[in-house]
Short mmCIF file of C-alpha atoms in Angstrom, two decimals:
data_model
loop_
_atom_site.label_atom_id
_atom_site.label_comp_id
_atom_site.label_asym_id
_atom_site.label_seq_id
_atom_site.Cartn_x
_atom_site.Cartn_y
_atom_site.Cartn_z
CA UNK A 1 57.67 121.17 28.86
CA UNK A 2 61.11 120.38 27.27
CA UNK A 3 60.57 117.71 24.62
CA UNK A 4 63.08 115.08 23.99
CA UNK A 5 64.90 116.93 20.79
CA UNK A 6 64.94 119.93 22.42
CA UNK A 7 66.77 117.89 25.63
CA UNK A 8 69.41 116.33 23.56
CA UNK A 9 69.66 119.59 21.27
CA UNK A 10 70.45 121.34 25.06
CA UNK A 11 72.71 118.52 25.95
CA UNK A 12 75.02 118.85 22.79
CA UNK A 13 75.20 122.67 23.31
CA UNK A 14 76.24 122.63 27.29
CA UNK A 15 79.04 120.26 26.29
CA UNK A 16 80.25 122.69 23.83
CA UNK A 17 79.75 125.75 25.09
CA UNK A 18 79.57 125.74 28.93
CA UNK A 19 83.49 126.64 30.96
CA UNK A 20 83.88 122.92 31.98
CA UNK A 21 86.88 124.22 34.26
CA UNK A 22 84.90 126.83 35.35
CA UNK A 23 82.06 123.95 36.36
CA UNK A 24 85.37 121.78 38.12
CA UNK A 25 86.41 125.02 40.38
CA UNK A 26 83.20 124.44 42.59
CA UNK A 27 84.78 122.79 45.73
CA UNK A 28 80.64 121.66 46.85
CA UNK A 29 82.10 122.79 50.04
CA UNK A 30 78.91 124.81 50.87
CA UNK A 31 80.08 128.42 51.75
CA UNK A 32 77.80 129.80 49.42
CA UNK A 33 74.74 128.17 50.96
CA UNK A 34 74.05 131.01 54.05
CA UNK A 35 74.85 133.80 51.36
CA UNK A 36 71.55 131.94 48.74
CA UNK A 37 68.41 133.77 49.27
CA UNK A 38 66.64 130.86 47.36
CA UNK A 39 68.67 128.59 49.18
CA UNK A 40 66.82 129.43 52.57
CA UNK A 41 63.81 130.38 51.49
CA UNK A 42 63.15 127.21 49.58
CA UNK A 43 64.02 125.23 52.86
CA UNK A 44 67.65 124.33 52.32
CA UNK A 45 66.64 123.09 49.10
CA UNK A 46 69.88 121.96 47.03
CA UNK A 47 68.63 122.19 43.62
CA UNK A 48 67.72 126.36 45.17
CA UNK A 49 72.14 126.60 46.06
CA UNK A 50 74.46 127.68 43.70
CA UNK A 51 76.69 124.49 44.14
CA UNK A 52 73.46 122.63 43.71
CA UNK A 53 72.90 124.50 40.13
CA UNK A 54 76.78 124.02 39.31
CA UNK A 55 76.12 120.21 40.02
CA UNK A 56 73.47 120.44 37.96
CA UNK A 57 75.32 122.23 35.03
CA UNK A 58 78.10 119.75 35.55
CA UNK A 59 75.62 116.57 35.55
CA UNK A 60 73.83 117.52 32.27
CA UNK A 61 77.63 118.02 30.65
CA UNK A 62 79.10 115.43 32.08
CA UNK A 63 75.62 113.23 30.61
CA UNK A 64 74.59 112.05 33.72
CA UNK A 65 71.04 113.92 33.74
CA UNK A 66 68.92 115.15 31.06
CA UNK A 67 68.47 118.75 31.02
CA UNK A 68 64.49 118.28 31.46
CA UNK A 69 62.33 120.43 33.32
CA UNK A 70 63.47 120.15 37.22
CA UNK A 71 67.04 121.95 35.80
CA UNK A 72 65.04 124.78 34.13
CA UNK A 73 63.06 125.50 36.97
CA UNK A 74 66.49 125.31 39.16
CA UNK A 75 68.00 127.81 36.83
CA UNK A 76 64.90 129.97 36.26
CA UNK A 77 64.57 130.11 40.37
CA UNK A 78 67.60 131.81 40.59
CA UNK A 79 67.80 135.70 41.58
CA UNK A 80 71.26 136.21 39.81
CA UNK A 81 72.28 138.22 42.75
CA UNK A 82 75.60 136.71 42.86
CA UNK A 83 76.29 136.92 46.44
CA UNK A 84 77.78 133.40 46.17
CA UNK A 85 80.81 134.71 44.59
CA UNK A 86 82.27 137.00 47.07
CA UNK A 87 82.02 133.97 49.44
CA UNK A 88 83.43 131.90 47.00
CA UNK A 89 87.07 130.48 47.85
CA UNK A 90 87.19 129.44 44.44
CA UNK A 91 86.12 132.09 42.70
CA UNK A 92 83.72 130.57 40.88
CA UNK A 93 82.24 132.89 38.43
CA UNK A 94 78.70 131.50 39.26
CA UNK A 95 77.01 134.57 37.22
CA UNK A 96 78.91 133.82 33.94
CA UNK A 97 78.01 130.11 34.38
CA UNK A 98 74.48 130.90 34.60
CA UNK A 99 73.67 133.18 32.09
CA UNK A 100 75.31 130.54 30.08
CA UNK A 101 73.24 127.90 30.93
CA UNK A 102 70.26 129.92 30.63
CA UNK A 103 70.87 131.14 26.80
CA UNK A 104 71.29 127.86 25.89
CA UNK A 105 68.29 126.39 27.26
CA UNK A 106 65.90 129.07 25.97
CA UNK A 107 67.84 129.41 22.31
CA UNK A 108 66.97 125.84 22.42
CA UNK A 109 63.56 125.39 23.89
CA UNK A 110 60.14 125.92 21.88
CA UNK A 111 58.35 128.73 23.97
CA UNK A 112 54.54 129.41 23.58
CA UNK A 113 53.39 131.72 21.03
CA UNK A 114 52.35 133.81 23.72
CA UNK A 115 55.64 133.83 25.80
CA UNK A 116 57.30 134.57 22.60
CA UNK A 117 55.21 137.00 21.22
CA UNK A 118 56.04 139.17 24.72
CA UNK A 119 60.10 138.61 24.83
CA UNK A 120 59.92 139.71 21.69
CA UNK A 121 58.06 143.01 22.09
CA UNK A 122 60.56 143.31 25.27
CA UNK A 123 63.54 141.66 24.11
CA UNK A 124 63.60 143.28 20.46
CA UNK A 125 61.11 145.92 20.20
CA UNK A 126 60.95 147.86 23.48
CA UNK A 127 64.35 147.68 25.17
CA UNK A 128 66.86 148.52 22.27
CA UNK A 129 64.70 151.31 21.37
CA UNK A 130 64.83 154.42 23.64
CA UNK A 131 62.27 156.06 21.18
CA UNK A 132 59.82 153.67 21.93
CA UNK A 133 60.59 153.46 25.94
CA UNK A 134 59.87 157.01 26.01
CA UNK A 135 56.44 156.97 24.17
CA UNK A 136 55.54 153.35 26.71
CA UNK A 137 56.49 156.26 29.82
CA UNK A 138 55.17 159.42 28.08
CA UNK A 139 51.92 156.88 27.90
CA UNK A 140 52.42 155.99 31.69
CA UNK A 141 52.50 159.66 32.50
CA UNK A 142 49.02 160.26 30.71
CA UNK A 143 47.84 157.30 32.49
CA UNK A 144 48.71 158.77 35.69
CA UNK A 145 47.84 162.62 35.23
CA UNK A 146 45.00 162.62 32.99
CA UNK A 147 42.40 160.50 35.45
CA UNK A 148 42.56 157.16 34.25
CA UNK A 149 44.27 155.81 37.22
CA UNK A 150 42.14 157.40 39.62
CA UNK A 151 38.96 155.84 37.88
CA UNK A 152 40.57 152.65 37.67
CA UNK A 153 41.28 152.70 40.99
CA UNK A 154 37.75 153.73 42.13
CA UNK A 155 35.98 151.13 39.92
CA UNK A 156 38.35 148.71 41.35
CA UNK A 157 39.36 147.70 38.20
CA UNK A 158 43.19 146.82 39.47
CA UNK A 159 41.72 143.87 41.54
CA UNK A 160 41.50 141.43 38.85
CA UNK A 161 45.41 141.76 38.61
CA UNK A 162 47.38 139.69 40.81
CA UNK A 163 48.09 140.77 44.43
CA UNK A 164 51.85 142.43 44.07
CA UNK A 165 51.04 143.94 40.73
CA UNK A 166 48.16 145.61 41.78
CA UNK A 167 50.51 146.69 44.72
CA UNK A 168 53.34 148.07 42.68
CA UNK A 169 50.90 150.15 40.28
CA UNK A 170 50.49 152.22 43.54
CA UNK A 171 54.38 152.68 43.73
CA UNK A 172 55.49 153.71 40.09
CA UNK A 173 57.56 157.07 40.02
CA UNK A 174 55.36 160.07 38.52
CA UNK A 175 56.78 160.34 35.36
CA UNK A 176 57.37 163.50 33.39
CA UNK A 177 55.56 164.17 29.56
CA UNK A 178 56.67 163.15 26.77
CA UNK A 179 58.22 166.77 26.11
CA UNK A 180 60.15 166.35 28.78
CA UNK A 181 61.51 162.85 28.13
CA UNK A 182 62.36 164.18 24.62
CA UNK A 183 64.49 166.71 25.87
CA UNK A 184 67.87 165.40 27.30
CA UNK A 185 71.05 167.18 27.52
CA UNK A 186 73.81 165.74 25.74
CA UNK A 187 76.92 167.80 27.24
CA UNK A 188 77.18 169.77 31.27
CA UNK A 189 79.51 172.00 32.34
CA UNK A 190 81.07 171.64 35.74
CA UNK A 191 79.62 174.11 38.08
CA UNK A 192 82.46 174.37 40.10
CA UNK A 193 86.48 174.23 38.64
CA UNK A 194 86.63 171.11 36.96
CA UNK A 195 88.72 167.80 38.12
CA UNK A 196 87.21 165.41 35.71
CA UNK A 197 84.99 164.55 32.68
CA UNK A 198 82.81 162.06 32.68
CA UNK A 199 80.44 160.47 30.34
CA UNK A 200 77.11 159.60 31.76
CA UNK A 201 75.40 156.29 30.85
CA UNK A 202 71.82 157.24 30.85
CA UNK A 203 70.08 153.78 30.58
CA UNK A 204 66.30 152.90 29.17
CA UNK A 205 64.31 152.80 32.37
CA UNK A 206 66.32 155.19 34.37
CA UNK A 207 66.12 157.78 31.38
CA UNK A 208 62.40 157.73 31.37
CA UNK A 209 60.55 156.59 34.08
CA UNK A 210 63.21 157.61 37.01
CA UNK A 211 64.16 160.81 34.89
CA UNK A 212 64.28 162.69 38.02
CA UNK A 213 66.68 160.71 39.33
CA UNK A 214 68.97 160.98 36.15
CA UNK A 215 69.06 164.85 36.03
CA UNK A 216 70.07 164.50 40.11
CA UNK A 217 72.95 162.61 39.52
CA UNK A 218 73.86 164.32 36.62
CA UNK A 219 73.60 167.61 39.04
CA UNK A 220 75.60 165.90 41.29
CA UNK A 221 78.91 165.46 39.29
CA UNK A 222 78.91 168.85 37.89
CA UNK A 223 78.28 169.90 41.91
CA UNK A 224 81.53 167.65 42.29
CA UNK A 225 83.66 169.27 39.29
CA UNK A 226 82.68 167.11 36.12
CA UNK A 227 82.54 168.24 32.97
CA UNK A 228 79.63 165.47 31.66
CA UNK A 229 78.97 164.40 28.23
CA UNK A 230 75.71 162.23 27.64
CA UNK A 231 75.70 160.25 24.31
CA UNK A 232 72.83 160.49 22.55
CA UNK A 233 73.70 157.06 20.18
CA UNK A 234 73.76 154.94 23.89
CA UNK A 235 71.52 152.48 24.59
CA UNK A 236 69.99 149.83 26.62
CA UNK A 237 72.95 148.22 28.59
CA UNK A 238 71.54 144.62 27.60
CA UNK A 239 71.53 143.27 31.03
CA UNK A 240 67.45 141.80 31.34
CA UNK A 241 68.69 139.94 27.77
CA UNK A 242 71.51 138.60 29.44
CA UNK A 243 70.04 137.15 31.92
CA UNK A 244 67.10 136.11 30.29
CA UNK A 245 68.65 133.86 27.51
CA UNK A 246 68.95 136.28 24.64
CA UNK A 247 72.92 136.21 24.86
CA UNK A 248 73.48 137.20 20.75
CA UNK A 249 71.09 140.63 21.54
CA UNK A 250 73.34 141.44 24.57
CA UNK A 251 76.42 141.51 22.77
CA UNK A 252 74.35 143.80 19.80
CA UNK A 253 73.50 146.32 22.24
CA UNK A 254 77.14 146.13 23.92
CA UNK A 255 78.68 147.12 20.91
CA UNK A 256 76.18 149.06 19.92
CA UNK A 257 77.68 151.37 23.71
CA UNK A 258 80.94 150.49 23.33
CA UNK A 259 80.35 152.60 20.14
CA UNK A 260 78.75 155.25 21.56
CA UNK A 261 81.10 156.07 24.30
CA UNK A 262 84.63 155.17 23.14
CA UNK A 263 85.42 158.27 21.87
CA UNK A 264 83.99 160.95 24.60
CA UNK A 265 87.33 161.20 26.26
CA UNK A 266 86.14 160.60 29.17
CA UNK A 267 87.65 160.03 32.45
CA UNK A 268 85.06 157.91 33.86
CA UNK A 269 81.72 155.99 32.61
CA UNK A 270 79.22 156.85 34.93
CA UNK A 271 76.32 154.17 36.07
CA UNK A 272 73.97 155.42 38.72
CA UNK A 273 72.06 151.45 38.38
CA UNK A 274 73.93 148.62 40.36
CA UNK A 275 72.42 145.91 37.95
CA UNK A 276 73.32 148.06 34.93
CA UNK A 277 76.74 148.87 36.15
CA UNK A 278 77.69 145.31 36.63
CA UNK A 279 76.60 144.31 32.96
CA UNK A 280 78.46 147.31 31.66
CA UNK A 281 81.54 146.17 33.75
CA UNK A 282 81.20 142.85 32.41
CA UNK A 283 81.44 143.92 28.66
CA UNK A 284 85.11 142.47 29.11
CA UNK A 285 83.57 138.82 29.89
CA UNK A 286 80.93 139.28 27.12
CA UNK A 287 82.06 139.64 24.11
CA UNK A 288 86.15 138.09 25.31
CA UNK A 289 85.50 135.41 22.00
CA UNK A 290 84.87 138.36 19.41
CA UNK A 291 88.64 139.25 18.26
CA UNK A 292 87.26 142.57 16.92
CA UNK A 293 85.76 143.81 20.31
CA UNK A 294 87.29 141.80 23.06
CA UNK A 295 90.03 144.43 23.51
CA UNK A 296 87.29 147.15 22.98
CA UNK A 297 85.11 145.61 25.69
CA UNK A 298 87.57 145.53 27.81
CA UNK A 299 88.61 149.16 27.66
CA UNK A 300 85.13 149.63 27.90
CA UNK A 301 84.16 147.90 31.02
CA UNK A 302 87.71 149.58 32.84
CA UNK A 303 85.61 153.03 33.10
CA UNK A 304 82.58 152.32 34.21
CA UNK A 305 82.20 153.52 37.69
CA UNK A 306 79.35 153.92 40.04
CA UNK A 307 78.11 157.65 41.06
CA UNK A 308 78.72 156.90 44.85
CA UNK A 309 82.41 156.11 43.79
CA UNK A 310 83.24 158.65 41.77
CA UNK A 311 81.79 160.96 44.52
CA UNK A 312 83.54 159.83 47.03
CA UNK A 313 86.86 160.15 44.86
CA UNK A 314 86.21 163.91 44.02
CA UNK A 315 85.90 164.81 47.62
CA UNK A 316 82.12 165.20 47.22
CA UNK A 317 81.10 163.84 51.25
CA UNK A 318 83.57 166.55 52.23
CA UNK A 319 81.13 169.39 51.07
CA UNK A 320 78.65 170.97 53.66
CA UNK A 321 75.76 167.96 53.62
CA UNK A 322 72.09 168.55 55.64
CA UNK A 323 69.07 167.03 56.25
CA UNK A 324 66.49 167.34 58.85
CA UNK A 325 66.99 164.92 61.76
CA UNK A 326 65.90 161.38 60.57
CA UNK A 327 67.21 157.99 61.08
CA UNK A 328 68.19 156.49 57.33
CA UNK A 329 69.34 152.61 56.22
CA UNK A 330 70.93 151.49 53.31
CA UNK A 331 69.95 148.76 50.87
CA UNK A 332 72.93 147.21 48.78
CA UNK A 333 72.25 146.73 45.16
CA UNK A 334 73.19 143.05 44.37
CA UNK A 335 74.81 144.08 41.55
CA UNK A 336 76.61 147.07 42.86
CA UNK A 337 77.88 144.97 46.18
CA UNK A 338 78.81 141.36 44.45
CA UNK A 339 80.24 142.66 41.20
CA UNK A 340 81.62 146.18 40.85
CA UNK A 341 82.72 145.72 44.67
CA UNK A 342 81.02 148.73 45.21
CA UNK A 343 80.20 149.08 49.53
CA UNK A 344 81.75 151.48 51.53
CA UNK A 345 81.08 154.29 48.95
CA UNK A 346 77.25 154.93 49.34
CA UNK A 347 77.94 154.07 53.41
CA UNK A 348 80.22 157.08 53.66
CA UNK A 349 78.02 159.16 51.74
CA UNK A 350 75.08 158.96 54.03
CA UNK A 351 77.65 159.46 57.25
CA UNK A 352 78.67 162.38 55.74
CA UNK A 353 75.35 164.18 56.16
CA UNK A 354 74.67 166.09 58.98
CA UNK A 355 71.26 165.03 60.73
CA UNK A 356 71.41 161.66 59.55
CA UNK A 357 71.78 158.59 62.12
CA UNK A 358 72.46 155.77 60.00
CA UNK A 359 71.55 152.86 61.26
CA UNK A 360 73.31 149.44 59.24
CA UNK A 361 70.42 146.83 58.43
CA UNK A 362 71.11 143.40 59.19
CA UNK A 363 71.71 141.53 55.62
CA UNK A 364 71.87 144.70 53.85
CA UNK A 365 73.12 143.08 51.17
CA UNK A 366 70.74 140.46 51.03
CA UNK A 367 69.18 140.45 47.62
CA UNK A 368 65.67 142.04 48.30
CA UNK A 369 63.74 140.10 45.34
CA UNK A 370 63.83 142.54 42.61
CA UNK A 371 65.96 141.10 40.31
CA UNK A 372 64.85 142.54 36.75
CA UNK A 373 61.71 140.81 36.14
CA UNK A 374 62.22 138.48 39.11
CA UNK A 375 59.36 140.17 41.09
CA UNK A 376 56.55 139.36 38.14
CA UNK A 377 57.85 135.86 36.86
CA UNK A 378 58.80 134.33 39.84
CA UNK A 379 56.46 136.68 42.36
CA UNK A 380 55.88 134.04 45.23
CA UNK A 381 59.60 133.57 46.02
CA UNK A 382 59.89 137.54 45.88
CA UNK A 383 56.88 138.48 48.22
CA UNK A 384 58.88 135.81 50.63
CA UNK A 385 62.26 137.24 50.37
CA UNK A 386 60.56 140.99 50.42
CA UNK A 387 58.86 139.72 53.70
CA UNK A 388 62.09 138.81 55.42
CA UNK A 389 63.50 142.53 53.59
CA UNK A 390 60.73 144.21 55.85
CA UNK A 391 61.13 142.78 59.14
CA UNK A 392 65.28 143.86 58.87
CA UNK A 393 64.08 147.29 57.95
CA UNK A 394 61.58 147.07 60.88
CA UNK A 395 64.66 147.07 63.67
CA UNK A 396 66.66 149.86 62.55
CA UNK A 397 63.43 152.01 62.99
CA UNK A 398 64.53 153.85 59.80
CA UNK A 399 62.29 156.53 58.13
CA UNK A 400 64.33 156.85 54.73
CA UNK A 401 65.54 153.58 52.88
CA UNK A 402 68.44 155.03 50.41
CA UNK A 403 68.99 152.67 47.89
CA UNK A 404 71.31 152.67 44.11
CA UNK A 405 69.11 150.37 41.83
CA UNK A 406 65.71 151.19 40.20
CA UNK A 407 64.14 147.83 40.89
CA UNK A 408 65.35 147.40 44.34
CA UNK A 409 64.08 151.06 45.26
CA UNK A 410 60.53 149.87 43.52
CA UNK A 411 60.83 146.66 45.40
CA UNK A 412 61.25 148.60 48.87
CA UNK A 413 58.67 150.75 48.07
CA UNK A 414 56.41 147.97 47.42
CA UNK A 415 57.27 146.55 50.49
CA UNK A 416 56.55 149.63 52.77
CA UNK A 417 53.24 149.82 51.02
CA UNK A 418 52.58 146.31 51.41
CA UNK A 419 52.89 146.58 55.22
CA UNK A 420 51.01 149.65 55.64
CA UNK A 421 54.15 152.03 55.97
CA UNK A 422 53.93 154.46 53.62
CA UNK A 423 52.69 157.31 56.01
CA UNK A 424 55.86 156.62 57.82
CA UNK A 425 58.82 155.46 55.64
CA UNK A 426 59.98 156.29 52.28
CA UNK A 427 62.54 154.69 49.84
CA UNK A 428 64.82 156.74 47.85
CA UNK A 429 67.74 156.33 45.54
CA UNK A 430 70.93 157.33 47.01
CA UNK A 431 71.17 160.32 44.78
CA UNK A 432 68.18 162.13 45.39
CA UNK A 433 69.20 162.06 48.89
CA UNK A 434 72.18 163.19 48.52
CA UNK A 435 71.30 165.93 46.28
CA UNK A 436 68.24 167.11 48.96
CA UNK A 437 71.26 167.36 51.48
CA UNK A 438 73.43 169.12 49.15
CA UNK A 439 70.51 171.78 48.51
CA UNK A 440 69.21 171.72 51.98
CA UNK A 441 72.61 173.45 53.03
CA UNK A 442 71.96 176.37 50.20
CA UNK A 443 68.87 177.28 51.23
CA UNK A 444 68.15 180.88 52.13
CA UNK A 445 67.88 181.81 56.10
CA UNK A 446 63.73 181.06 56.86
CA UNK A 447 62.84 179.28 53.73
#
């Protein structure tokens, strides 16, 4: 519960530090509301609309509310998809508002010892260290190979945790050894002439427990003619902190790539997570008050690219692409869609590939319920927004889901296993996909 200092200690800080004109350019006239997954599945609940949290913000500034307990639950409810803003003819910058409001309220609001205790193993300790998110996978992968989670699954030991955790247990990634997430590249050659080099941003999660995935793209642009250069001082892109309320950290870790990557010479920055690659692009927006790195960030955030993009610009769907005959959907990343205005990229990717019928999902770009650590915290408005996911991916009669975001691929694969579908459907990121129909071609005759 927020006390009464900790209220007026909020209050003081949203009326210095929240974009008052950004609060005023919210019209209330409601276009957002059909685009809010919260929105609906709360039951047309204002307080679950992005005007309705902007009224909010605005109320507490303006000192007609207190910022008690009803606004942090508001704020906390929210997926941070952002698909208000493309539907915004304003332009509200709804995101920026509410990580905003969020780091204020928890720099300002006495957690429990045990709440604080774990943001601060994940906040500080796990996340900003890529040593230590490769021993927490290496430790997954002995977990998974070495019996332990067969025997807890036969004991039945996984039923005392709750319902969807249980569930997504069953749909982590194998994960390699801890040799193997030790040894990264840190420069490719293009396999074919070159066109371009590109530095590849290599993430925390996606460097360890979606490894596979990482080498695949990384195939994939020296397939398309990059020269790639991985930098081995990168790290964590910072977006779970910004959106959690730990703000200051964000900005460490920003500088910490900005760094890192500013002297590669590289063409392009190359993100194959939508939620990662919208943070990175917003580097600009993030540190725009610090005279020393606003102009920095900026250059920064003008290179980072998605893989589907920069494939499409090299000419990449134009190379011989096969699959066996298969019906395949896409899922938008939030991110990808609603702030790096990334679409039509991945769509053309999958037409390009010979065998493929793809089939367009109704509210593709509906956020699916991922949203960081939206699926653990706030798991009963996931499952429901997962459970609407499902029955859209039920009418295209799709057997591949291609996704470009680690937790909305683990979110669709929790979903197929969660309605029995997993003999029948698989989820996939874009980039294994496309790398299976690049290799599928290049096979010898019979294999």
């Amino acid at each position: 519960m927020i006390t009464k200092q900790e209220r007026q200690r909020i209050q003081t800080e949203f009326q210095e530090k929240m974009d008052y004109d950004e609060l005023l350019n919210c019209m209330r006239c409601g276009f957002c509301l059909p685009s809010c997954p919260t929105y609906i599945e709360s039951g047309y609940d204002e307080a679950h609309s992005p005007r309705g949290r902007i009224a909010l913000m605005k109320a507490v500034v303006d000192g007609d509310i207190e910022p008690d307990d009803d606004v942090k639950r508001s704020l906390d409810m929210c997926l941070g998809c952002r698909a208000c803003e493309p539907v915004c003819p304003s332009g509200v910058n709804y995101g920026h508002l509410l990580e905003q409001a969020r780091d204020i309220i928890y720099q300002n609001h006495d957690l429990s010892a045990t709440t604080k205790a774990i943001r601060n193993i994940a906040f500080k300790g796990l996340f900003p260290n890529q040593g230590r998110m490769r021993t927490m996978t290496g430790l997954l992968g002995f977990y998974q190979r070495s019996g332990l989670q067969k025997a807890a699954r036969l004991t039945g030991i996984m039923k005392i945790l709750p319902d969807n955790l249980a569930t997504m247990e069953k749909v982590l990634p194998e994960v390699p050894s801890l040799k193997q997430l030790k040894n990264r590249p840190d420069h490719l050659p293009s396999l074919v002439p070159q066109k371009k080099k590109a530095a590849f941003f290599s993430g925390c999660l996606m460097d360890s427990m979606f490894m596979s995935t990482n080498d695949a793209t990384m195939k994939l642009l020296q397939y398309a003619g990059c020269e790639i250069v991985i930098p081995d001082s990168q790290a964590c892109c910072g977006a779970l902190h910004g959106h959690s309320g730990e703000k200051q950290q964000a900005k460490e870790l920003a500088k910490r790539n900005i760094i890192a990557f500013e002297d590669t010479g590289a063409d392009y920055i190359i993100t194959n997570a939508g939620g990662c690659g919208a943070f990175l692009h917003d580097y600009d927006h993030l540190l725009k008050d610090d005279p020393a790195w606003a102009e920095r960030g900026k250059d920064f955030a003008a290179k980072i690219k998605d893989i589907s993009s920069v494939l499409v610009e090299l000419g990449f769907d134009e190379l011989p692409l096969q699959l066996p005959d298969q019906v395949v959907t896409y899922q938008d990343s939030c991110h990808l869609k609603n702030v790096q205005k990334t679409f039509l990229e991945p769509r053309q990717l999958l037409h390009a590939i010979d065998g493929v019928q793809y089939v367009e999902m109704n509210d593709a770009d509906r956020c699916c319920g991922s949203a960081g650590i939206y699926n653990i915290v706030e798991s009963e408005m996931s499952m429901q927004i997962l459970d609407y996911k499902m029955k859209q991916v039920e009418t295209t009669q799709a057997k591949t889901i291609a996704t470009a975001n680690p937790g909305c691929l683990l979110q669709m694969k929790l979903g197929i296993e969660r309605e029995g579908l997993s003999d029948t459907i698989r989820a996939v990121h874009i980039v294994d996909l496309l790398l299976e129909a690049y290799e599928y071609t290049r096979q010898p005759v019979g294999s």
